[in-house]
GROMACS .gro file of C-alpha atoms in nm:
model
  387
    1UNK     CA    1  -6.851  -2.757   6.190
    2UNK     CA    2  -6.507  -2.630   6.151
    3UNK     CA    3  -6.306  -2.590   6.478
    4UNK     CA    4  -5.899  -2.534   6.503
    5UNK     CA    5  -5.941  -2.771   6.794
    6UNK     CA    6  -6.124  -3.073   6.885
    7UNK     CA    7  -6.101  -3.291   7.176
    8UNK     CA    8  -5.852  -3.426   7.332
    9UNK     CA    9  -5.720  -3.098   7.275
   10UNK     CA   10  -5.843  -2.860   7.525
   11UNK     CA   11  -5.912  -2.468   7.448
   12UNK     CA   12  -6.234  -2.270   7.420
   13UNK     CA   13  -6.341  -2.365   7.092
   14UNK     CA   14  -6.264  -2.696   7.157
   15UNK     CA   15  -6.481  -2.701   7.426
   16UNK     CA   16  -6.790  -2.499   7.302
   17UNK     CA   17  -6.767  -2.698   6.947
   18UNK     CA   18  -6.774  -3.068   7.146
   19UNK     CA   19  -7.045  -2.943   7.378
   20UNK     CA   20  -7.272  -2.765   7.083
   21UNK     CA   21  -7.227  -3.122   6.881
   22UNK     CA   22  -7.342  -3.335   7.162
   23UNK     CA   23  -7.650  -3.113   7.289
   24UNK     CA   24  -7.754  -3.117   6.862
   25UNK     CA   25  -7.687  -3.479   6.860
   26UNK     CA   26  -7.976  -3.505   7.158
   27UNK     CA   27  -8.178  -3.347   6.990
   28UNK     CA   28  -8.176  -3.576   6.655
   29UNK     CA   29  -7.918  -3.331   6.447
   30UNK     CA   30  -7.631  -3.446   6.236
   31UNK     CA   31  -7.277  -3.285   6.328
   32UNK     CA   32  -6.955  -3.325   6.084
   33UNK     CA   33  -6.679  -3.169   6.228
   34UNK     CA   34  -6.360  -3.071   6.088
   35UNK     CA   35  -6.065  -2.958   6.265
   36UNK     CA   36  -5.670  -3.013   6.266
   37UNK     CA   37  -5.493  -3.332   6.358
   38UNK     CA   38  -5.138  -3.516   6.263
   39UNK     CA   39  -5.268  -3.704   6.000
   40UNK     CA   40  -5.612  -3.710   5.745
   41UNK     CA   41  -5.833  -3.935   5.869
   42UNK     CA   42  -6.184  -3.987   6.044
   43UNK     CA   43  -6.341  -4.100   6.359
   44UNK     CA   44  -6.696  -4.200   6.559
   45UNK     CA   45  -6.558  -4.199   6.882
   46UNK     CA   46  -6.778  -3.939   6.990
   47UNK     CA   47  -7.149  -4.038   6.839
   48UNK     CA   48  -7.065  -3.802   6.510
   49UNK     CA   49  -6.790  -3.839   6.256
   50UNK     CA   50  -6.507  -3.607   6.270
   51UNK     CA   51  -6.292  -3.560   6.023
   52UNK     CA   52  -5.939  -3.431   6.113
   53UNK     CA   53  -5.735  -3.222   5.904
   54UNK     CA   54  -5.308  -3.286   5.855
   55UNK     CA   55  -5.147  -2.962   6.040
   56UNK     CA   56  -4.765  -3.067   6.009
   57UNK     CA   57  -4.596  -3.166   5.697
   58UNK     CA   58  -4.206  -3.044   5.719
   59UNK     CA   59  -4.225  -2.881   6.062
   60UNK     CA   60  -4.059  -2.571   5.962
   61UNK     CA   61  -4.273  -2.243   5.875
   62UNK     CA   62  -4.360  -2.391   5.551
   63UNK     CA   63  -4.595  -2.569   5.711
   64UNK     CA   64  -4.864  -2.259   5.710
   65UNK     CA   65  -4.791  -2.255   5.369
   66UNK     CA   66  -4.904  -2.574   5.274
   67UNK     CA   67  -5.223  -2.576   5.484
   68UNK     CA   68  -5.323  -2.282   5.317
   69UNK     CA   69  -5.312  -2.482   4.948
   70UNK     CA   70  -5.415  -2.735   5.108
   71UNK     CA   71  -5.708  -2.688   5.320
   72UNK     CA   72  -5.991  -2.575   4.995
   73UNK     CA   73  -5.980  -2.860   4.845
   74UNK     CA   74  -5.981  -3.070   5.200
   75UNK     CA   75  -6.318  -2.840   5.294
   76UNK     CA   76  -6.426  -2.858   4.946
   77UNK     CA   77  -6.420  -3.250   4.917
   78UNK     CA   78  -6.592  -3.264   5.295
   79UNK     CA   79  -6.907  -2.982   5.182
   80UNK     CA   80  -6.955  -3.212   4.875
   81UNK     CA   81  -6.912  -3.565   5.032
   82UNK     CA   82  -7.118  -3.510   5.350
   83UNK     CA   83  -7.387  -3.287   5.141
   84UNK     CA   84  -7.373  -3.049   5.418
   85UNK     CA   85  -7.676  -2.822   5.453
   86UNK     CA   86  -7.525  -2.549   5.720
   87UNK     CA   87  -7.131  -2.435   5.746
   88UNK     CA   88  -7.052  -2.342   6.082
   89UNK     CA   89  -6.760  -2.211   6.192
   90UNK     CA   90  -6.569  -2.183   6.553
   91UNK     CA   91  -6.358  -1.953   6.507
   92UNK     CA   92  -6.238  -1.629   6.348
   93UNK     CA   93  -5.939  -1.707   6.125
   94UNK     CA   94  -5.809  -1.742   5.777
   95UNK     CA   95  -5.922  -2.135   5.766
   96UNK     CA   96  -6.251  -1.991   5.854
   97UNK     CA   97  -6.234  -1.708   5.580
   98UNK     CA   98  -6.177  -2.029   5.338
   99UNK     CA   99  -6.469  -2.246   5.439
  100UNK     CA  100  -6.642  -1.957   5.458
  101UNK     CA  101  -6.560  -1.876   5.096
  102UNK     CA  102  -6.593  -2.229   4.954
  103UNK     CA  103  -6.926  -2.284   5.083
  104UNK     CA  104  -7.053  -1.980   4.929
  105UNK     CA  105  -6.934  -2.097   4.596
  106UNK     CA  106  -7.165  -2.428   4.661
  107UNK     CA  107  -7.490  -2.195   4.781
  108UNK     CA  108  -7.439  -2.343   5.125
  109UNK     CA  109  -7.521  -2.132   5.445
  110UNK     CA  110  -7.243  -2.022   5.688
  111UNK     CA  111  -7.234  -1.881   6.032
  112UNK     CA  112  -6.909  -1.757   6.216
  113UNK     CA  113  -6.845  -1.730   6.585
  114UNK     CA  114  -6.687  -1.413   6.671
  115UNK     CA  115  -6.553  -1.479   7.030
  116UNK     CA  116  -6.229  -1.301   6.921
  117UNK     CA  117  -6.137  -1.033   6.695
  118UNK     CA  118  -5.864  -1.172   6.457
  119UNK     CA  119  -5.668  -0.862   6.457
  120UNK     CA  120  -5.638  -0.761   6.816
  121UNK     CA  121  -5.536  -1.158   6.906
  122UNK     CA  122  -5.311  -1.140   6.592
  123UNK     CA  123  -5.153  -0.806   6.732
  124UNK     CA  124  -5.149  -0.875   7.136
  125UNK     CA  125  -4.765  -1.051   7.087
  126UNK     CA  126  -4.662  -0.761   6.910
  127UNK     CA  127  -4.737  -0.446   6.923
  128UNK     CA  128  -5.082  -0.446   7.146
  129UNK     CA  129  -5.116  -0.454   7.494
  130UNK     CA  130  -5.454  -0.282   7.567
  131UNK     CA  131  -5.813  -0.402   7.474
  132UNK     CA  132  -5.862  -0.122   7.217
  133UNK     CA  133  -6.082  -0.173   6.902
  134UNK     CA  134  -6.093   0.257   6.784
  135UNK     CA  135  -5.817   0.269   6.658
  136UNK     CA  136  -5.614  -0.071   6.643
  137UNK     CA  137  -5.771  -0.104   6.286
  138UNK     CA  138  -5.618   0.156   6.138
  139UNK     CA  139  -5.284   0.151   6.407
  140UNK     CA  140  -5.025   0.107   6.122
  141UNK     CA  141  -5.014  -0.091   5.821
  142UNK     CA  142  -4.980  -0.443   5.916
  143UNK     CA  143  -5.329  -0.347   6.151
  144UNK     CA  144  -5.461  -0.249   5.837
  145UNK     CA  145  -5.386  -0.503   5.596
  146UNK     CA  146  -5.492  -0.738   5.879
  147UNK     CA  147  -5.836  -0.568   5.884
  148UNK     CA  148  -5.900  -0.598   5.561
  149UNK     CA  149  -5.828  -0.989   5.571
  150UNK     CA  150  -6.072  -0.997   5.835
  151UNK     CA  151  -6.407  -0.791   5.676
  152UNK     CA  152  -6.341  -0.972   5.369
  153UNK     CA  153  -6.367  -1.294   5.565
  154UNK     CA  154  -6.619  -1.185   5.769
  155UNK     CA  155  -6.852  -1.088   5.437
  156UNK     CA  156  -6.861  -1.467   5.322
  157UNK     CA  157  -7.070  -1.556   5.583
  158UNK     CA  158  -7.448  -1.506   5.647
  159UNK     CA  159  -7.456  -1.477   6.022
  160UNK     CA  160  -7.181  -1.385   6.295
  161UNK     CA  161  -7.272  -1.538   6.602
  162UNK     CA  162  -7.116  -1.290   6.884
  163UNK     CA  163  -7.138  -1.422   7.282
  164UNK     CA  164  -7.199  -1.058   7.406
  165UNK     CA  165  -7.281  -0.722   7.355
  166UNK     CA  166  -6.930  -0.649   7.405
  167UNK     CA  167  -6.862  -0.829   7.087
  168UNK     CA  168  -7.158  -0.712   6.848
  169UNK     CA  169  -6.977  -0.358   6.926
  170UNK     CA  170  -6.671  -0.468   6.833
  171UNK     CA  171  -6.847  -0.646   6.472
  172UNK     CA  172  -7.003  -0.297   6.413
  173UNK     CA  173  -6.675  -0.101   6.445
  174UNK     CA  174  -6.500  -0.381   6.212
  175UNK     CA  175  -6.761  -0.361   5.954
  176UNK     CA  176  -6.969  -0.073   6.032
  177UNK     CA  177  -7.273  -0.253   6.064
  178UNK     CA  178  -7.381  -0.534   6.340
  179UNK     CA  179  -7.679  -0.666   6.139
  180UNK     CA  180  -7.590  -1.029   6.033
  181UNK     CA  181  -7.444  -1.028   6.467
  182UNK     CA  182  -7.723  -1.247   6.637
  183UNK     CA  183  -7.605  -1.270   7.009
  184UNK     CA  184  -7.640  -1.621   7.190
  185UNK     CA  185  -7.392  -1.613   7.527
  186UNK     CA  186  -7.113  -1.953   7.532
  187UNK     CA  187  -7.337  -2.232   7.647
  188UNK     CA  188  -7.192  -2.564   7.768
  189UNK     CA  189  -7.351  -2.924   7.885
  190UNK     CA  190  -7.358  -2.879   8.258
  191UNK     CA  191  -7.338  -3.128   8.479
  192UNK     CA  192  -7.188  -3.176   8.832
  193UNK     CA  193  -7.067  -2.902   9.036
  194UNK     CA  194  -7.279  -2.786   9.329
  195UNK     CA  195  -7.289  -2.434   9.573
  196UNK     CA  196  -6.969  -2.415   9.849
  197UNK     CA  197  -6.944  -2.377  10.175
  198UNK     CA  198  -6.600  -2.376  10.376
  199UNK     CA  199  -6.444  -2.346  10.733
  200UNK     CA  200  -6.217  -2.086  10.904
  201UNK     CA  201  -5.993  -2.375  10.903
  202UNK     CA  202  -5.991  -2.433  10.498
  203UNK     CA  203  -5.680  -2.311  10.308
  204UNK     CA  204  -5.729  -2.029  10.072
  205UNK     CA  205  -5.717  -2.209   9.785
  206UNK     CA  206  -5.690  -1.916   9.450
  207UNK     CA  207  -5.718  -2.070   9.037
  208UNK     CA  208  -5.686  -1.955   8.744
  209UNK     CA  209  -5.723  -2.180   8.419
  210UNK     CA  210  -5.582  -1.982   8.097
  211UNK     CA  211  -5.396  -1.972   7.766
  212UNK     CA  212  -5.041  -1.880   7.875
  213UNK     CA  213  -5.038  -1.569   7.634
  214UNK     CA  214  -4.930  -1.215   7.726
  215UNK     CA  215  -5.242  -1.058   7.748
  216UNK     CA  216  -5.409  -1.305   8.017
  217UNK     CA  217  -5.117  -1.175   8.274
  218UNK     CA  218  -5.039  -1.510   8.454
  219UNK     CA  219  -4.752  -1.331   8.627
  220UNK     CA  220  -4.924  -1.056   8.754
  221UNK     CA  221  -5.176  -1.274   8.922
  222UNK     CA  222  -4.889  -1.440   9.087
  223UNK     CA  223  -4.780  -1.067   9.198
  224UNK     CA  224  -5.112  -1.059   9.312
  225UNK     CA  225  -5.134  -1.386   9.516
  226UNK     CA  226  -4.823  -1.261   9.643
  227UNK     CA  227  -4.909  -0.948   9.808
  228UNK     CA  228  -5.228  -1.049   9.907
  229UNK     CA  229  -4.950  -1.237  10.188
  230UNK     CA  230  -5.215  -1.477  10.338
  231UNK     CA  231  -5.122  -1.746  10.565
  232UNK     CA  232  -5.178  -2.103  10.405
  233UNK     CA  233  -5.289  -1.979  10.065
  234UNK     CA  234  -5.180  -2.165   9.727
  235UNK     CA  235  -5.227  -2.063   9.386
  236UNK     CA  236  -5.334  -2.301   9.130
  237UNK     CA  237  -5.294  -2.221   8.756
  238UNK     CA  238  -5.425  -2.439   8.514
  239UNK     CA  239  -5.318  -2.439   8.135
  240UNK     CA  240  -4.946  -2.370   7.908
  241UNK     CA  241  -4.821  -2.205   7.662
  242UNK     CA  242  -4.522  -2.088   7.497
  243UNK     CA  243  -4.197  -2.213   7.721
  244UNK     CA  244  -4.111  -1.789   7.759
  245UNK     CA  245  -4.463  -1.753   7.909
  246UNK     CA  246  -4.418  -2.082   8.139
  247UNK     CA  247  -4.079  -1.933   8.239
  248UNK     CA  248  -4.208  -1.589   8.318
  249UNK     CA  249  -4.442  -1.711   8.538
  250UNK     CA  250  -4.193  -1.969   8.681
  251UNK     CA  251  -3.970  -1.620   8.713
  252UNK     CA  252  -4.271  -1.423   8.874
  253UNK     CA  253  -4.329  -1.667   9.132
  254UNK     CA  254  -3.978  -1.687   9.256
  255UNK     CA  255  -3.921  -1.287   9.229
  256UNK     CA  256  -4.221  -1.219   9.452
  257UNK     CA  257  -4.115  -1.513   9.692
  258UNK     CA  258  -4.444  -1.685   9.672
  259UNK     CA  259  -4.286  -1.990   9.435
  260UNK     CA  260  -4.356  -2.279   9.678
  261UNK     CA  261  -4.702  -2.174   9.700
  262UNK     CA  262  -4.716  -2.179   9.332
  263UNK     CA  263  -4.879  -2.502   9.144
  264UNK     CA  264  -4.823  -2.485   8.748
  265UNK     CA  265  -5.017  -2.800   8.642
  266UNK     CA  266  -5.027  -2.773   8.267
  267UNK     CA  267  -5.265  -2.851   8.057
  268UNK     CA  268  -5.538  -3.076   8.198
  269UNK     CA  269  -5.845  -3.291   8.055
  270UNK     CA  270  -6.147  -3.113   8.163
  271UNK     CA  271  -6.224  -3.359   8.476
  272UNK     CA  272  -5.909  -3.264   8.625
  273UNK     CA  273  -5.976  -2.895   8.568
  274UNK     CA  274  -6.347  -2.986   8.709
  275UNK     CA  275  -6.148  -3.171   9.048
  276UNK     CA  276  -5.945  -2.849   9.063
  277UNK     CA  277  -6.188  -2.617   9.117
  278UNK     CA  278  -6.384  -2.860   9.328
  279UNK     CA  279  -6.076  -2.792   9.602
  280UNK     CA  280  -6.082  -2.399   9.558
  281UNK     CA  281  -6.212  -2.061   9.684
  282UNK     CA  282  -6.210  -1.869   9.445
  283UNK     CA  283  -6.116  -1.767   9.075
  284UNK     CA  284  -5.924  -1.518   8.902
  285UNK     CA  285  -5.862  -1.365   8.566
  286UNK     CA  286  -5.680  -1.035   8.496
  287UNK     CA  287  -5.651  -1.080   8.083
  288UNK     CA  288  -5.684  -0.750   7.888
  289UNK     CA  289  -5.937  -0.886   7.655
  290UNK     CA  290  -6.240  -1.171   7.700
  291UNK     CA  291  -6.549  -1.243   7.465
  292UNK     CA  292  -6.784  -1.479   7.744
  293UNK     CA  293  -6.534  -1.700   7.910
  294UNK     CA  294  -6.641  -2.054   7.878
  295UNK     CA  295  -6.413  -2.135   8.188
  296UNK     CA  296  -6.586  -1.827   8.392
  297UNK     CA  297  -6.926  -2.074   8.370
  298UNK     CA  298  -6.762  -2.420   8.461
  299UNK     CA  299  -6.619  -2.218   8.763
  300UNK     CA  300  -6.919  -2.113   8.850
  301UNK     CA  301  -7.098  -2.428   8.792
  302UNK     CA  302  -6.857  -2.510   9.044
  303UNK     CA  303  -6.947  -2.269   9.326
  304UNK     CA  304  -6.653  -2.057   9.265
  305UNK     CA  305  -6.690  -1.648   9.312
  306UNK     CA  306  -6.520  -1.465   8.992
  307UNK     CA  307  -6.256  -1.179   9.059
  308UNK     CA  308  -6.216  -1.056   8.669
  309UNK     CA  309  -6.066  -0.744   8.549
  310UNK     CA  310  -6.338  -0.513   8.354
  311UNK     CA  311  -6.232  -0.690   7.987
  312UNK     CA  312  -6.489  -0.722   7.702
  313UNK     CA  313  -6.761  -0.921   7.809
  314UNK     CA  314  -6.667  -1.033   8.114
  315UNK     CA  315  -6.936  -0.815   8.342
  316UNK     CA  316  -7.199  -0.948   8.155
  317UNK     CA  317  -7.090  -1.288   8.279
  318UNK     CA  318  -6.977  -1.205   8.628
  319UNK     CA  319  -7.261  -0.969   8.839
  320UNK     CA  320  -7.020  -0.744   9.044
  321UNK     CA  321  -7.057  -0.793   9.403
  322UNK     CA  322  -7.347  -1.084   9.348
  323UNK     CA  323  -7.139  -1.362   9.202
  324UNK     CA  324  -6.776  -1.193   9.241
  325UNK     CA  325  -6.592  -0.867   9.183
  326UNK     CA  326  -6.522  -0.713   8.848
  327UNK     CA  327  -6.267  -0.477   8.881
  328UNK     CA  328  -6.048  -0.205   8.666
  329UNK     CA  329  -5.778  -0.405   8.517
  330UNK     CA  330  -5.500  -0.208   8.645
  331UNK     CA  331  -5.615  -0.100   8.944
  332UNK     CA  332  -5.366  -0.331   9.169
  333UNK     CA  333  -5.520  -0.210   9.514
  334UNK     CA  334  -5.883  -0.309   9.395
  335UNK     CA  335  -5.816  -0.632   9.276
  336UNK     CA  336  -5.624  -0.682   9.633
  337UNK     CA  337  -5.917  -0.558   9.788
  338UNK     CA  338  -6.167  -0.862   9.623
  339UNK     CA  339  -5.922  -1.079   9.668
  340UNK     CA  340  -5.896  -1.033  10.064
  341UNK     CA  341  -6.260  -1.019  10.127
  342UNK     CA  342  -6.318  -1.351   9.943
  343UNK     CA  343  -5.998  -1.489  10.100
  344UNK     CA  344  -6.117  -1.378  10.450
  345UNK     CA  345  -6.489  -1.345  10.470
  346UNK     CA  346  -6.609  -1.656  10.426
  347UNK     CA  347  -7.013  -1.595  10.484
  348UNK     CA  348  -6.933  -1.335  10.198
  349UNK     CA  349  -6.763  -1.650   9.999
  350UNK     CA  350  -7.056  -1.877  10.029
  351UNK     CA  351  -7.303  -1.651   9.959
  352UNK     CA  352  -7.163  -1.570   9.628
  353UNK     CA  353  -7.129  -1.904   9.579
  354UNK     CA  354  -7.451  -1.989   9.567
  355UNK     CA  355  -7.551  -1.693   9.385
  356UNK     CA  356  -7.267  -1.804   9.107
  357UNK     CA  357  -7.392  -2.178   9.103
  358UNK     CA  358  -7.753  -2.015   8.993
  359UNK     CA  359  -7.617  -1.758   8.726
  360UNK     CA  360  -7.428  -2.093   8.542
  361UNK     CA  361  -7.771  -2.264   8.485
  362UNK     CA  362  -7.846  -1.988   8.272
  363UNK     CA  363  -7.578  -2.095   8.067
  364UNK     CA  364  -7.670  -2.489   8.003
  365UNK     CA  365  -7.668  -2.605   7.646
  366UNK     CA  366  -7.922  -2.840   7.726
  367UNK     CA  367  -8.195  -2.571   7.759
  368UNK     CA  368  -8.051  -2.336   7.487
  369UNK     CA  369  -7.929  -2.546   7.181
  370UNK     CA  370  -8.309  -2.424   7.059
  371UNK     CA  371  -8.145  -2.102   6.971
  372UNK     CA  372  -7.878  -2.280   6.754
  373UNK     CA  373  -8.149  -2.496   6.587
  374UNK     CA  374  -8.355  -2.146   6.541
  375UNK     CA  375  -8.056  -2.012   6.428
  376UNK     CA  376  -7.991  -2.300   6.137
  377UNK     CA  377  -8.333  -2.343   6.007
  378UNK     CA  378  -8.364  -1.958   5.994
  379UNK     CA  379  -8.048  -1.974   5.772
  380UNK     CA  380  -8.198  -2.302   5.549
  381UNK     CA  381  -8.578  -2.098   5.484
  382UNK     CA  382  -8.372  -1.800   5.393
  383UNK     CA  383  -8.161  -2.065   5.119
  384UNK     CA  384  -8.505  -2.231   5.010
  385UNK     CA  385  -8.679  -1.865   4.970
  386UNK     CA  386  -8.905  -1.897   5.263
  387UNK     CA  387  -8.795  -1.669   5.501
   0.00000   0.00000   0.00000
């Protein structure tokens, strides 16, 4: 398995990659993984070897550069070392495109998660700030050069796993077709959590655990926390970024007046993000674009009611007004509005609560790493002429 990140970094495809390698491991399956560290080198420390990857070299821009030359023959040397029978890769981007190319050239099968498109993420810090896959591919030259990258990529590999429908859409405008998509929704190892219940005399306790990139809007939730104007009310938000995206939100919370009600924690090991949302009410994401958030189910696991904006996939992970409130993403009153009645109606709270605790079961690795075995040995008969 190729991942960008690996525990004890912390992201989404660090998380689905470490909780797909255990649930195989229970069941008997070997897992290599590959992913980027400071140096080459290799480790057991979690029941599988992992091999990590050397990002930084001269820590200027060169540095992409040399990856680039360097990372074939690093995959290369791992395919052929580890005889590996199935390439699977967490993530869409060009170290993925490579793998993906290599282990074509050694007749080895390869699937690709599509939780992003590569373009649109590429794009967001630039010129895109709306989810919009008609016409970003063909928005202006860089778009399209960009697409091209990406189809090519995408062609080297046998199957694209996509987390939603949302996202088999968005593989059949890319490449006009959606039949190598096979759709299996983020799955994690669940364990913990339990339904909530609160008092009158609780705090209102609102989180948020993100990226700190432009189109997740950590400052407007902060506008939001801070017109919602409820008496002993904090705002947790959980994750970094870029210092100008720490310091807009730093700058959002002191414009609106809310900034001692304001906790930045930065990036925490998942326990601490678990503890977190043990001590909240509710969650909140207003990001322009979402595959199937991984952190949407560990909040829910958690008991926590989901106020999302309508992006990508997100209502087929959050059931509007059964497990939380999915709402137009610029539609400032109506995200006000779900905001208040979790904040204030607490039988309203709890009940969603318990409704959200259910819907995460459906999401537990433990009961659905059959469809990534499936998946594998479909891709292995197919290799062997037995399909």
């Amino acid at each position: 398995m190729y991942t960008p990140i690996f525990p004890p970094r912390i992201g989404g495809p660090s998380t689905q990659s470490f909780n797909l390698c255990k649930a195989l491991a229970m069941k008997g399956k070997t897992c290599i993984v590959v992913t980027y560290g400071d140096r080459f080198g290799s480790s057991e420390a979690y029941g599988f070897t992992v091999y990590t990857f050397r990002s930084l070299y001269t820590r200027t821009p060169l540095d992409k550069a040399i990856r680039w030359i360097v990372f074939p023959f690093y995959i290369a040397y791992i395919l052929k070392k580890e005889r590996i029978d199935v390439l699977h890769c967490h993530t869409v981007s060009m170290p993925s495109f490579i793998a993906g190319g290599i282990a074509r050239l050694f007749g080895i099968p390869r699937i690709i998660k599509f939780a992003g498109d590569w373009v649109w993420e590429t794009l967001s810090g630039r010129e895109v700030r709306e989810e919009n896959f008609d016409d970003i591919y063909t928005r202006s030259p860089y778009s399209r050069f960009l697409t091209g990258i990406e189809r090519f990529g995408l062609r080297q590999f046998d199957k694209i796993w996509v987390v939603s429908e949302f996202r088999r859409e968005n593989v059949r405008k890319l490449l006009g077709t959606s039949e190598k998509t096979v759709v299996i929704p983020n799955c994690l190892l669940l364990s913990g959590g339990a339904k909530r219940s609160w008092s009158a005399d609780d705090p209102v306790i609102v989180i948020s655990a993100n990226r700190f990139i432009p189109h997740k809007r950590i400052p407007f939730i902060v506008e939001l926390f801070a017109k919602l104007a409820l008496p002993h009310s904090r705002l947790v938000l959980v994750g970094g970024g870029e210092e100008r995206e720490v310091r807009a939100v730093r700058e959002a919370a002191k414009r609106s007046g809310a900034g001692d009600r304001v906790r930045l924690t930065g990036i925490l090991p998942s326990e601490k993000v678990y503890e977190e949302f043990s001590r909240a009410s509710f969650y909140i994401s207003t990001s322009l674009e979402e595959g199937f958030p991984n952190v949407f189910i560990e909040a829910m696991h958690y008991g926590l009611p989901i106020v999302t904006s309508d992006a990508g996939g997100s209502k087929e992970l959050v059931l509007n007004n059964e497990t939380g409130f999915v709402v137009e993403p610029h539609d400032t009153r109506e995200f006000l509005d779900a905001m208040r009645r979790l904040a204030t109606d607490i039988p309203l709270r709890s009940a969603m609560s318990e409704k959200a605790r259910e819907r995460s079961k459906l999401f537990d690795l433990t009961y659905r790493v059959e469809e990534f075995i499936e998946l594998y040995t479909t891709l292995l008969r197919k290799k062997e002429g037995r399909a």
